[in-house]
């Protein structure tokens, strides 16, 4: 049993013991902590604290739940000099993330054309098993996609010039090196670019429900309740999964698994050749994921333009922002009053950079980066803003979503897909799903309460509430 | 004897595959993983495949075997019908797996039940008890 001490209403600590190099910090309310105690989350957070070169604390965000090796909702920073990088600290779906697109439309506009919009989006955005790309790309094109990221999309007519200014890393990690991406990863990535995938991934047409901070919301392009926005939640598909597996296996073969508390915690010194190779391959997969979401955003723009017989630009379909919530990044942070270069692992955690940080796009630099927190399918999602407090107490990170509480196994027994669809439709949410079973597995009841997750993020101070959005139409993989 | 059975796991799919030999258990683990997507018994054996894998221990061999099948799934839309022949040879320095299996390309003829993204080592267990091999695997979904 993990010995955990309550520091204040929303902060908990596991003291350093055994092989831990640092203590662990958990940001949670009593209610969220009860959920964490039910699975292996706290043990996993303690295991991460044992890894070499970890700085300050091993953190768990309010939505933390059991993962493999690292918990989901885990944040850990390692010294670039004597710390490690771990594929397990990023997750299999590299740069799984969220994009939000605004519009000038209001709920009434959507309601009038609901069926046409959903049909058009379903037609244009591939979702579900075996539903890969609409377009076929060559190996050379895939190489360019991974090297250039969003710049490739814009150069090839899949985006607007301003899109790259509204994406984390400007939509391209320059550390990408495709020579470290395996042939199997290429093979898996080629047929899938521009597809949603399945599992918890979704595309939602939403309406702004509530604005908590009107000034910041305005800067993000969110102006009033009822405004239509579109959210895309997806990642790097099979390509990212393969990069993760490849390096997990390569690191095992090179360093062995003796002494590891969990085989999924395999790691390499960040400064080693192996560490750098993984970082560059992970960066390439991250760029693929940004292009993947960009392609879907592009088709959503085209779908809306067609249905409204207008131009997507006239409909005001600007990107609000695009965040990665499974990633490792080299960043500079202040630790004990001194600047320090660290590799921040965010596995199921969102960057939440404060106003003034150079990484925050100029248009948002006065208010902090937009933080996009998707709910589960059919529940509310949230827009927050990055804070100075997050820089101080979580390496500029906050929660990433709702976090599961019920297994898919139990969900399928408890909910029927048809019933889930009916229940959502009774709430005015139209659903298009690739599989009935997938729908029951992702029923809103299997997730933690996202409202509680963002309330706690705001109370801890690691993300400031800006707006709440509600789904009107859902496309589920 | 059951081929395999599933157990509750918060975010993913956890199963134990059984076999009178380790070979049979490896074959059943592949069927278990694909049953998450399309039940292998319903898949037509139209395409034949062969594979040879080398790994350093039993767990990594199981990991690599299942992952190889996911590469075929993503790159060729291949879904498994059955494993025809499978043989595992253990030498002093490595383990070798040699298998022949069949399946089909996913199409509208099949109704997918879900998806598997990756194989994991989480809770992975390989043991022999009373002449039955039990392989426990959690796959990421």
Coordinates of C-alpha atoms in Angstrom, one line a residue:
Chain A
X1 CA 0.0 0.0 0.0
X2 CA 1.3 3.4 -1.0
X3 CA 1.7 5.9 1.9
X4 CA 0.1 9.1 0.7
X5 CA -0.1 12.4 2.6
X6 CA -2.6 15.2 1.9
X7 CA -0.9 18.6 1.6
X8 CA -4.0 20.7 0.9
X9 CA -7.5 20.2 -0.6
X10 CA -6.1 19.3 -4.0
X11 CA -2.5 18.3 -3.5
X12 CA -1.1 15.0 -2.2
X13 CA 2.4 13.7 -1.7
X14 CA 4.1 10.3 -1.6
X15 CA 7.3 10.7 0.3
X16 CA 10.6 9.5 -1.1
X17 CA 11.2 5.9 -0.1
X18 CA 13.0 2.8 -1.3
X19 CA 14.5 3.4 -4.8
X20 CA 12.6 6.7 -5.4
X21 CA 15.0 9.5 -6.4
X22 CA 12.3 12.1 -5.7
X23 CA 8.9 12.3 -4.0
X24 CA 5.6 12.1 -6.0
X25 CA 3.0 14.9 -6.2
X26 CA -0.6 14.2 -7.1
X27 CA -3.1 16.9 -7.9
X28 CA -6.6 15.6 -7.1
X29 CA -9.8 16.2 -5.1
X30 CA -10.9 13.6 -2.6
X31 CA -13.2 12.1 -5.1
X32 CA -10.6 11.8 -7.9
X33 CA -8.1 10.4 -5.3
X34 CA -10.6 7.6 -4.5
X35 CA -10.6 6.6 -8.1
X36 CA -6.8 6.6 -8.2
X37 CA -6.6 4.4 -5.2
X38 CA -8.7 1.8 -6.9
X39 CA -6.1 0.9 -9.5
X40 CA -2.3 0.9 -9.8
X41 CA -2.0 4.7 -10.5
X42 CA -0.2 5.6 -7.3
X43 CA 2.3 2.7 -7.5
X44 CA 3.1 3.7 -11.1
X45 CA 3.7 7.3 -10.1
X46 CA 6.1 6.0 -7.4
X47 CA 7.9 3.8 -9.9
X48 CA 8.5 6.7 -12.3
X49 CA 10.2 8.5 -9.3
X50 CA 12.8 5.8 -9.4
X51 CA 14.1 6.6 -12.9
X52 CA 17.5 8.2 -13.2
X53 CA 17.8 11.9 -13.5
X54 CA 14.2 12.7 -12.6
X55 CA 13.8 16.3 -11.4
X56 CA 11.7 17.7 -8.5
X57 CA 8.7 15.3 -8.4
X58 CA 7.0 12.5 -10.3
X59 CA 3.6 14.1 -11.0
X60 CA 0.0 12.9 -11.5
X61 CA -2.5 15.2 -13.0
X62 CA -6.2 15.3 -11.8
X63 CA -7.3 12.8 -14.5
X64 CA -4.5 10.2 -13.7
X65 CA -5.4 6.5 -14.1
X66 CA -3.5 3.3 -14.5
X67 CA -1.4 3.0 -17.7
X68 CA 1.5 0.7 -18.5
X69 CA 4.7 1.6 -16.8
X70 CA 3.9 5.3 -16.5
X71 CA 0.3 6.2 -15.4
X72 CA -1.9 8.0 -17.9
X73 CA -2.0 11.6 -16.6
X74 CA 1.7 11.4 -15.6
X75 CA 4.3 14.2 -16.0
X76 CA 8.0 13.7 -15.4
X77 CA 11.0 15.9 -16.2
X78 CA 14.5 14.4 -16.6
X79 CA 17.8 16.3 -16.8
X80 CA 19.1 16.3 -20.3
X81 CA 22.6 15.6 -19.0
X82 CA 22.1 12.7 -16.7
X83 CA 18.4 11.8 -17.1
X84 CA 16.6 9.4 -19.4
X85 CA 13.9 9.3 -22.1
X86 CA 11.4 6.5 -22.0
X87 CA 8.9 5.5 -24.8
X88 CA 6.6 4.4 -22.0
X89 CA 6.5 7.9 -20.7
X90 CA 5.1 9.1 -24.0
X91 CA 2.8 6.3 -24.7
X92 CA 2.0 4.2 -27.8
X93 CA 0.0 6.9 -29.5
X94 CA 2.7 9.5 -29.9
X95 CA 1.2 13.0 -30.2
X96 CA -2.3 11.8 -29.5
X97 CA -3.9 15.3 -29.2
X98 CA -6.7 17.7 -29.8
X99 CA -7.4 20.3 -32.3
X100 CA -10.1 23.0 -32.0
X101 CA -11.5 24.9 -34.9
X102 CA -13.7 27.9 -34.5
X103 CA -16.5 29.2 -36.8
X104 CA -18.7 32.2 -37.2
X105 CA -21.7 30.0 -37.1
X106 CA -24.2 29.6 -34.3
X107 CA -26.2 26.6 -33.1
X108 CA -29.2 27.4 -35.2
X109 CA -27.1 27.3 -38.4
X110 CA -26.0 23.8 -37.4
X111 CA -29.4 22.6 -36.5
X112 CA -30.9 23.6 -39.8
X113 CA -28.2 21.7 -41.8
X114 CA -27.4 19.0 -39.2
X115 CA -28.0 15.9 -41.3
X116 CA -26.2 17.3 -44.4
X117 CA -23.2 18.4 -42.3
X118 CA -22.9 15.0 -40.6
X119 CA -23.3 13.1 -43.8
X120 CA -20.6 15.2 -45.5
X121 CA -18.2 14.9 -42.6
X122 CA -18.7 11.1 -42.4
X123 CA -18.1 10.9 -46.1
X124 CA -14.9 12.9 -45.9
X125 CA -13.2 11.8 -42.7
X126 CA -12.3 8.1 -42.6
X127 CA -13.0 6.5 -39.2
X128 CA -12.9 3.0 -37.8
X129 CA -11.0 -0.2 -38.4
X130 CA -9.6 -0.7 -41.9
X131 CA -10.7 2.8 -42.9
X132 CA -7.5 4.4 -43.9
X133 CA -6.6 7.4 -46.0
X134 CA -8.7 8.8 -48.8
X135 CA -5.5 9.7 -50.6
X136 CA -2.5 7.5 -51.1
X137 CA 0.9 8.9 -50.3
X138 CA 4.3 7.6 -51.5
X139 CA 7.1 6.8 -49.2
X140 CA 8.8 10.0 -50.2
X141 CA 5.8 12.0 -49.4
X142 CA 5.5 10.3 -46.0
X143 CA 9.1 11.2 -45.4
X144 CA 8.4 14.8 -46.1
X145 CA 5.3 14.8 -43.9
X146 CA 7.4 13.5 -41.0
X147 CA 10.2 16.0 -41.6
X148 CA 8.2 19.1 -42.3
X149 CA 5.0 18.6 -40.4
X150 CA 2.4 21.2 -41.0
X151 CA 4.5 23.1 -43.5
X152 CA 4.0 20.1 -45.8
X153 CA 0.2 20.4 -45.3
X154 CA 0.2 24.1 -46.1
X155 CA 2.5 23.7 -49.2
X156 CA 0.3 20.9 -50.5
X157 CA -3.1 22.6 -50.2
X158 CA -4.3 21.0 -46.9
X159 CA -4.1 24.1 -44.8
X160 CA -4.1 27.8 -44.4
X161 CA -1.0 29.9 -44.0
X162 CA -1.9 30.9 -40.5
X163 CA -2.6 27.3 -39.3
X164 CA 1.0 26.7 -38.3
X165 CA 1.0 29.7 -35.9
X166 CA -1.8 28.0 -33.9
X167 CA -0.3 24.6 -33.3
X168 CA 2.0 23.5 -30.5
X169 CA 5.6 23.6 -31.9
X170 CA 4.2 25.4 -34.9
X171 CA 3.2 21.9 -36.1
X172 CA 6.7 20.6 -36.6
X173 CA 9.3 19.3 -34.1
X174 CA 12.6 20.1 -35.8
X175 CA 14.3 17.3 -33.9
X176 CA 12.6 14.8 -36.3
X177 CA 14.9 12.5 -38.2
X178 CA 13.2 10.0 -40.5
X179 CA 16.3 7.8 -40.8
X180 CA 15.5 6.6 -37.3
X181 CA 11.9 5.6 -38.3
X182 CA 11.6 1.8 -39.2
X183 CA 10.3 0.3 -42.4
X184 CA 7.4 -1.2 -40.4
X185 CA 6.5 2.2 -39.1
X186 CA 6.4 3.6 -42.7
X187 CA 4.3 0.6 -43.8
X188 CA 1.8 1.2 -41.0
X189 CA 1.7 5.0 -41.5
X190 CA 1.3 5.1 -45.3
X191 CA -2.3 3.9 -45.6
X192 CA -3.6 5.8 -42.6
X193 CA -2.6 9.4 -42.9
X194 CA -5.7 11.6 -42.6
X195 CA -7.9 9.1 -40.7
X196 CA -9.5 9.3 -37.2
X197 CA -8.8 5.7 -36.0
X198 CA -10.9 4.2 -33.3
X199 CA -10.9 3.7 -29.5
X200 CA -11.5 7.0 -27.7
X201 CA -10.8 9.1 -30.8
X202 CA -13.6 11.3 -32.1
X203 CA -14.6 14.3 -34.2
X204 CA -17.2 16.5 -32.6
X205 CA -19.2 19.4 -33.8
X206 CA -19.8 21.4 -30.6
X207 CA -21.4 24.6 -29.4
X208 CA -19.8 27.0 -26.9
X209 CA -21.9 26.4 -23.8
X210 CA -20.4 28.7 -21.2
X211 CA -17.7 31.3 -21.1
X212 CA -15.8 31.7 -17.8
X213 CA -13.2 34.3 -18.9
X214 CA -14.6 36.5 -21.7
X215 CA -11.3 38.4 -22.4
X216 CA -9.2 35.3 -22.9
X217 CA -12.0 33.5 -24.8
X218 CA -12.1 36.5 -27.2
X219 CA -8.4 36.2 -27.8
X220 CA -8.9 32.5 -28.6
X221 CA -11.7 33.5 -31.1
X222 CA -14.5 32.2 -28.9
X223 CA -17.0 35.0 -28.7
X224 CA -20.4 33.8 -27.4
X225 CA -22.4 30.9 -26.1
X226 CA -24.0 29.0 -29.0
X227 CA -21.0 29.6 -31.3
X228 CA -20.2 26.4 -33.3
X229 CA -16.7 24.9 -32.9
X230 CA -15.2 21.6 -34.1
X231 CA -12.9 19.3 -32.1
X232 CA -10.7 16.6 -33.5
X233 CA -9.2 14.0 -31.1
X234 CA -6.7 11.7 -32.8
X235 CA -3.0 10.7 -32.9
X236 CA -0.3 9.2 -35.0
X237 CA -2.1 6.0 -35.8
X238 CA -0.1 2.8 -36.4
X239 CA 3.0 4.8 -37.3
X240 CA 3.4 6.2 -33.8
X241 CA 2.5 2.8 -32.2
X242 CA 5.3 1.2 -34.2
X243 CA 7.9 3.8 -33.3
X244 CA 7.0 3.3 -29.6
X245 CA 7.3 -0.6 -29.9
X246 CA 10.4 -0.4 -32.0
X247 CA 12.3 1.6 -29.4
X248 CA 10.9 -0.2 -26.4
X249 CA 12.4 -3.4 -28.0
X250 CA 15.6 -1.8 -29.1
X251 CA 16.2 -0.3 -25.6
X252 CA 15.5 -3.7 -24.0
X253 CA 18.0 -5.4 -26.3
X254 CA 20.6 -2.8 -25.6
X255 CA 20.2 -2.2 -21.9
X256 CA 18.4 -5.3 -20.6
X257 CA 15.5 -5.3 -18.2
X258 CA 17.2 -6.2 -14.9
X259 CA 16.3 -3.9 -12.0
X260 CA 13.3 -2.2 -13.8
X261 CA 10.2 -2.1 -11.6
X262 CA 8.1 -2.6 -14.7
X263 CA 9.2 -3.7 -18.2
X264 CA 7.3 -0.8 -19.8
X265 CA 9.6 1.7 -17.9
X266 CA 12.5 0.8 -20.2
X267 CA 14.5 3.9 -21.0
X268 CA 17.8 5.2 -22.4
X269 CA 20.0 8.1 -21.3
X270 CA 18.6 11.1 -23.2
X271 CA 22.1 12.1 -24.3
X272 CA 23.0 8.6 -25.6
X273 CA 22.7 7.6 -29.3
X274 CA 19.7 5.4 -28.4
X275 CA 18.0 8.2 -26.5
X276 CA 18.5 10.7 -29.3
X277 CA 17.4 8.2 -32.0
X278 CA 14.1 7.6 -30.1
X279 CA 13.6 11.3 -29.6
X280 CA 14.1 12.0 -33.3
X281 CA 11.8 9.1 -34.3
X282 CA 9.2 10.2 -31.8
X283 CA 9.4 13.8 -33.2
X284 CA 8.8 12.4 -36.7
X285 CA 5.8 10.5 -35.4
X286 CA 4.6 13.7 -33.7
X287 CA 4.8 15.6 -37.0
X288 CA 2.8 12.8 -38.7
X289 CA 0.1 13.2 -36.0
X290 CA -0.1 17.0 -36.6
X291 CA -0.5 16.5 -40.3
X292 CA -3.1 13.8 -39.6
X293 CA -5.3 16.2 -37.6
X294 CA -4.6 18.9 -40.1
X295 CA -5.9 16.8 -43.0
X296 CA -9.1 16.0 -41.1
X297 CA -9.5 19.7 -40.2
X298 CA -9.1 20.5 -43.9
X299 CA -11.8 18.1 -44.8
X300 CA -14.1 19.4 -42.1
X301 CA -13.6 22.9 -43.6
X302 CA -14.4 21.6 -47.1
X303 CA -17.5 19.8 -45.7
X304 CA -18.8 23.0 -44.0
X305 CA -18.0 25.1 -47.1
X306 CA -20.0 22.7 -49.3
X307 CA -23.0 22.5 -47.1
X308 CA -23.2 26.2 -46.4
X309 CA -22.3 27.0 -50.0
X310 CA -19.6 29.3 -48.8
X311 CA -15.9 29.6 -48.3
X312 CA -14.4 28.1 -45.2
X313 CA -12.6 31.5 -44.6
X314 CA -15.8 33.4 -44.8
X315 CA -17.2 30.9 -42.2
X316 CA -14.4 32.0 -40.0
X317 CA -13.0 28.4 -39.6
X318 CA -9.7 29.4 -38.1
X319 CA -7.7 26.9 -36.0
X320 CA -8.0 27.9 -32.3
X321 CA -5.1 25.6 -31.3
X322 CA -3.8 22.1 -31.5
X323 CA -2.2 20.4 -28.5
X324 CA -0.2 17.1 -28.0
X325 CA -1.1 15.1 -24.9
X326 CA 1.3 12.2 -25.4
X327 CA 4.8 13.5 -25.9
X328 CA 8.3 14.2 -24.6
X329 CA 9.9 17.6 -25.2
X330 CA 13.1 19.3 -24.5
X331 CA 12.2 22.5 -22.6
X332 CA 13.9 25.0 -20.3
X333 CA 12.3 25.3 -16.8
X334 CA 13.3 27.1 -13.6
X335 CA 14.3 24.6 -11.0
X336 CA 15.3 25.9 -7.5
X337 CA 15.7 29.4 -9.0
X338 CA 18.0 28.2 -11.8
X339 CA 17.3 27.6 -15.5
X340 CA 17.6 24.0 -16.4
X341 CA 17.2 22.0 -19.6
X342 CA 14.9 19.0 -19.1
X343 CA 13.0 16.4 -21.2
X344 CA 9.4 16.7 -20.0
X345 CA 7.4 13.6 -20.5
X346 CA 3.7 14.2 -20.7
X347 CA 1.7 11.0 -21.0
X348 CA -2.0 11.9 -21.0
X349 CA -1.1 15.4 -19.9
X350 CA -1.4 18.7 -21.8
X351 CA 1.2 21.5 -21.9
X352 CA -0.1 24.5 -20.1
X353 CA 2.4 27.2 -20.8
X354 CA 2.0 30.6 -19.1
X355 CA 1.7 34.0 -20.7
X356 CA 5.0 35.3 -21.9
X357 CA 6.6 31.9 -22.7
X358 CA 8.3 32.1 -26.1
X359 CA 6.8 28.7 -27.1
X360 CA 3.3 30.3 -26.9
X361 CA 2.2 31.7 -30.3
X362 CA 2.5 35.5 -30.4
X363 CA -1.3 35.9 -30.8
X364 CA -1.8 34.2 -27.5
X365 CA 1.3 35.2 -25.6
X366 CA -0.4 37.8 -23.5
X367 CA -3.0 35.3 -22.1
X368 CA -1.2 31.9 -22.1
X369 CA -1.6 29.0 -24.5
X370 CA -5.0 27.5 -25.1
X371 CA -5.3 24.1 -23.3
X372 CA -7.8 21.8 -24.9
X373 CA -9.4 19.2 -22.6
X374 CA -11.7 16.8 -24.4
X375 CA -14.5 15.1 -22.4
X376 CA -15.5 11.6 -23.2
X377 CA -17.7 11.1 -26.3
X378 CA -20.9 13.0 -25.8
X379 CA -20.0 15.0 -22.7
X380 CA -18.7 18.5 -22.4
X381 CA -15.1 19.5 -23.3
X382 CA -13.2 22.5 -22.0
X383 CA -10.8 25.2 -23.1
X384 CA -8.4 26.4 -20.5
X385 CA -5.4 28.8 -20.6
X386 CA -1.9 28.1 -19.4
X387 CA -0.7 29.6 -16.2
X388 CA 2.4 30.8 -14.3
X389 CA 1.5 28.4 -11.5
X390 CA 1.7 25.4 -13.9
X391 CA 5.3 26.6 -14.8
X392 CA 6.1 26.5 -11.1
X393 CA 4.4 23.3 -9.9
X394 CA 3.9 20.9 -12.9
X395 CA 6.6 21.8 -15.5
X396 CA 3.9 23.7 -17.4
X397 CA 1.4 20.8 -17.5
X398 CA -2.2 20.0 -16.7
X399 CA -4.8 17.3 -17.3
X400 CA -5.7 15.9 -20.7
X401 CA -9.2 14.6 -20.4
X402 CA -11.7 12.5 -18.5
X403 CA -9.8 9.3 -17.8
X404 CA -11.5 5.9 -17.8
X405 CA -13.0 4.4 -14.6
X406 CA -14.7 1.4 -16.2
X407 CA -13.1 -1.2 -18.3
X408 CA -14.3 -1.7 -21.9
X409 CA -15.1 -5.2 -20.9
X410 CA -17.5 -4.0 -18.2
X411 CA -18.8 -1.2 -20.4
X412 CA -19.9 -3.6 -23.1
X413 CA -21.8 -5.7 -20.5
X414 CA -23.4 -2.6 -19.0
X415 CA -24.2 -0.4 -22.0
X416 CA -25.6 -1.3 -25.4
X417 CA -24.4 0.7 -28.4
X418 CA -27.9 1.3 -29.6
X419 CA -29.0 2.5 -26.2
X420 CA -26.0 4.8 -25.9
X421 CA -26.9 6.4 -29.2
X422 CA -30.5 6.8 -28.1
X423 CA -29.5 8.4 -24.9
X424 CA -27.2 10.8 -26.6
X425 CA -29.8 11.7 -29.2
X426 CA -32.3 12.4 -26.4
X427 CA -29.8 15.1 -25.3
X428 CA -29.8 16.5 -28.8
X429 CA -26.5 14.9 -29.7
X430 CA -26.4 13.1 -33.1
X431 CA -24.0 10.2 -33.3
X432 CA -22.3 8.4 -36.2
X433 CA -20.2 5.5 -35.1
X434 CA -18.1 3.0 -37.0
X435 CA -19.2 0.2 -34.6
X436 CA -22.0 -0.4 -32.1
X437 CA -19.6 -2.1 -29.7
X438 CA -17.2 0.8 -29.9
X439 CA -20.0 3.1 -29.0
X440 CA -20.9 1.1 -25.9
X441 CA -17.2 0.9 -24.9
X442 CA -17.0 4.7 -25.0
X443 CA -20.3 5.4 -23.3
X444 CA -20.0 8.6 -21.2
X445 CA -20.6 6.6 -18.0
X446 CA -17.2 4.8 -18.3
X447 CA -15.2 7.9 -17.8
X448 CA -14.4 10.1 -14.8
X449 CA -16.3 13.3 -14.6
X450 CA -14.5 15.7 -16.8
X451 CA -16.2 18.6 -15.0
X452 CA -14.4 17.6 -11.8
X453 CA -11.1 17.1 -13.6
X454 CA -11.1 20.7 -15.0
X455 CA -12.5 22.1 -11.8
X456 CA -9.5 20.6 -9.9
X457 CA -7.0 21.8 -12.6
X458 CA -8.4 25.3 -12.1
X459 CA -8.4 25.0 -8.3
X460 CA -4.8 23.8 -8.3
X461 CA -4.0 26.7 -10.6
X462 CA -2.4 24.6 -13.4
X463 CA -5.0 25.7 -16.0
X464 CA -7.4 28.6 -15.9
X465 CA -11.0 27.9 -17.0
X466 CA -11.9 29.8 -20.2
X467 CA -14.9 28.1 -21.8
X468 CA -17.0 25.0 -21.8
X469 CA -18.2 23.4 -25.1
X470 CA -20.9 20.8 -25.6
X471 CA -21.2 18.3 -28.5
X472 CA -24.1 18.5 -31.0
X473 CA -22.8 16.0 -33.5
X474 CA -20.3 13.2 -32.9
X475 CA -18.3 11.1 -35.3
X476 CA -16.8 8.1 -33.5
X477 CA -14.2 5.8 -34.9
Chain B
X1 CA -10.1 -26.5 -23.2
X2 CA -11.0 -22.9 -23.9
X3 CA -8.9 -21.2 -26.6
X4 CA -8.8 -18.0 -24.6
X5 CA -10.7 -15.8 -22.2
X6 CA -10.9 -12.0 -21.5
X7 CA -10.6 -10.2 -18.2
X8 CA -11.6 -6.7 -17.0
X9 CA -8.9 -4.1 -17.4
X10 CA -9.6 -0.3 -17.1
X11 CA -8.5 1.0 -20.5
X12 CA -7.6 -2.0 -22.5
X13 CA -8.2 -5.6 -23.4
X14 CA -6.6 -8.3 -21.2
X15 CA -6.8 -11.9 -22.1
X16 CA -5.3 -15.3 -21.2
X17 CA -4.7 -17.7 -24.1
X18 CA -4.4 -21.4 -23.4
X19 CA -2.6 -24.4 -25.1
X20 CA -1.4 -27.9 -24.4
X21 CA 1.9 -26.7 -25.9
X22 CA 3.5 -23.3 -25.9
X23 CA 3.0 -23.3 -29.7
X24 CA -0.7 -23.8 -29.4
X25 CA -1.0 -21.1 -26.8
X26 CA 0.9 -18.6 -29.0
X27 CA -1.5 -19.4 -31.9
X28 CA -4.5 -18.9 -29.5
X29 CA -3.1 -15.6 -28.3
X30 CA -3.1 -14.3 -31.9
X31 CA -6.8 -15.4 -32.3
X32 CA -7.6 -13.7 -29.0
X33 CA -6.1 -10.4 -30.1
X34 CA -7.9 -10.5 -33.4
X35 CA -11.2 -11.4 -31.7
X36 CA -11.2 -7.9 -30.3
X37 CA -11.6 -6.7 -33.9
X38 CA -13.2 -9.4 -36.0
X39 CA -13.9 -12.9 -34.6
X40 CA -11.3 -15.1 -36.5
X41 CA -13.9 -18.0 -36.9
X42 CA -15.9 -15.7 -39.1
X43 CA -12.9 -14.7 -41.3
X44 CA -12.4 -16.4 -44.7
X45 CA -8.9 -17.9 -45.0
X46 CA -8.2 -16.3 -48.4
X47 CA -4.6 -15.1 -47.9
X48 CA -1.8 -17.3 -46.6
X49 CA 1.2 -15.8 -44.8
X50 CA 4.5 -17.0 -43.3
X51 CA 6.7 -15.5 -40.8
X52 CA 9.9 -16.2 -38.8
X53 CA 10.7 -14.2 -35.7
X54 CA 13.7 -14.3 -33.3
X55 CA 13.6 -12.9 -29.8
X56 CA 15.6 -13.0 -26.6
X57 CA 13.0 -14.4 -24.2
X58 CA 9.5 -15.8 -24.2
X59 CA 7.8 -12.6 -23.4
X60 CA 9.6 -10.6 -26.1
X61 CA 8.8 -13.4 -28.6
X62 CA 5.1 -13.1 -27.7
X63 CA 5.3 -9.3 -28.0
X64 CA 7.0 -9.5 -31.4
X65 CA 4.7 -12.2 -32.7
X66 CA 1.5 -10.2 -31.9
X67 CA 3.0 -7.0 -33.0
X68 CA 4.0 -8.4 -36.4
X69 CA 0.4 -9.3 -36.9
X70 CA -0.6 -5.7 -36.1
X71 CA 1.9 -4.5 -38.7
X72 CA 0.0 -6.6 -41.3
X73 CA -3.3 -5.3 -40.0
X74 CA -2.3 -1.6 -40.4
X75 CA -0.3 -1.9 -43.6
X76 CA -2.4 -4.5 -45.5
X77 CA -5.7 -4.5 -43.6
X78 CA -5.1 -8.1 -42.9
X79 CA -7.3 -9.9 -40.4
X80 CA -6.6 -13.3 -39.0
X81 CA -8.7 -16.5 -39.7
X82 CA -6.4 -19.1 -38.2
X83 CA -2.9 -20.1 -37.4
X84 CA -2.1 -23.2 -39.5
X85 CA 1.3 -24.2 -38.3
X86 CA 3.4 -22.7 -35.6
X87 CA 6.7 -23.9 -34.0
X88 CA 8.8 -22.4 -31.3
X89 CA 12.4 -23.5 -30.9
X90 CA 14.4 -22.4 -27.9
X91 CA 18.2 -22.4 -28.2
X92 CA 20.8 -21.2 -25.7
X93 CA 21.0 -17.7 -27.2
X94 CA 17.5 -17.1 -28.6
X95 CA 14.0 -18.2 -29.3
X96 CA 12.8 -18.8 -32.8
X97 CA 9.2 -18.8 -34.0
X98 CA 8.1 -20.1 -37.4
X99 CA 4.5 -19.8 -38.3
X100 CA 2.0 -20.1 -41.2
X101 CA -1.3 -18.5 -40.9
X102 CA -4.3 -17.4 -43.0
X103 CA -6.8 -14.6 -43.1
X104 CA -8.5 -12.0 -45.3
X105 CA -8.5 -8.3 -46.1
X106 CA -10.9 -6.3 -44.0
X107 CA -13.9 -5.2 -46.1
X108 CA -17.6 -4.3 -45.6
X109 CA -18.3 -8.1 -45.3
X110 CA -17.0 -7.9 -41.7
X111 CA -18.3 -6.0 -38.8
X112 CA -15.4 -4.8 -36.7
X113 CA -16.0 -4.9 -32.9
X114 CA -13.1 -2.7 -31.9
X115 CA -9.5 -2.1 -32.6
X116 CA -6.0 -2.9 -31.1
X117 CA -3.4 -0.3 -31.3
X118 CA -0.4 -2.0 -29.7
X119 CA 0.9 -5.0 -27.7
X120 CA 2.1 -4.2 -24.2
X121 CA 4.2 -5.9 -21.5
X122 CA 1.7 -4.7 -18.9
X123 CA 0.7 -7.7 -16.7
X124 CA 2.2 -10.1 -19.3
X125 CA 2.6 -13.5 -17.9
X126 CA 3.7 -16.9 -19.4
X127 CA 3.4 -20.0 -17.4
X128 CA 2.8 -23.7 -17.6
X129 CA 0.5 -25.3 -15.0
X130 CA -0.6 -29.0 -15.0
X131 CA 0.3 -29.4 -18.6
X132 CA -1.5 -26.2 -19.8
X133 CA 0.3 -23.1 -21.1
X134 CA -1.3 -19.8 -20.0
X135 CA -0.3 -16.6 -21.8
X136 CA -1.7 -13.4 -20.4
X137 CA -1.5 -10.2 -22.5
X138 CA -2.9 -6.7 -22.3
X139 CA -3.3 -5.0 -25.6
X140 CA -3.6 -1.2 -26.0
X141 CA -6.9 -0.1 -27.6

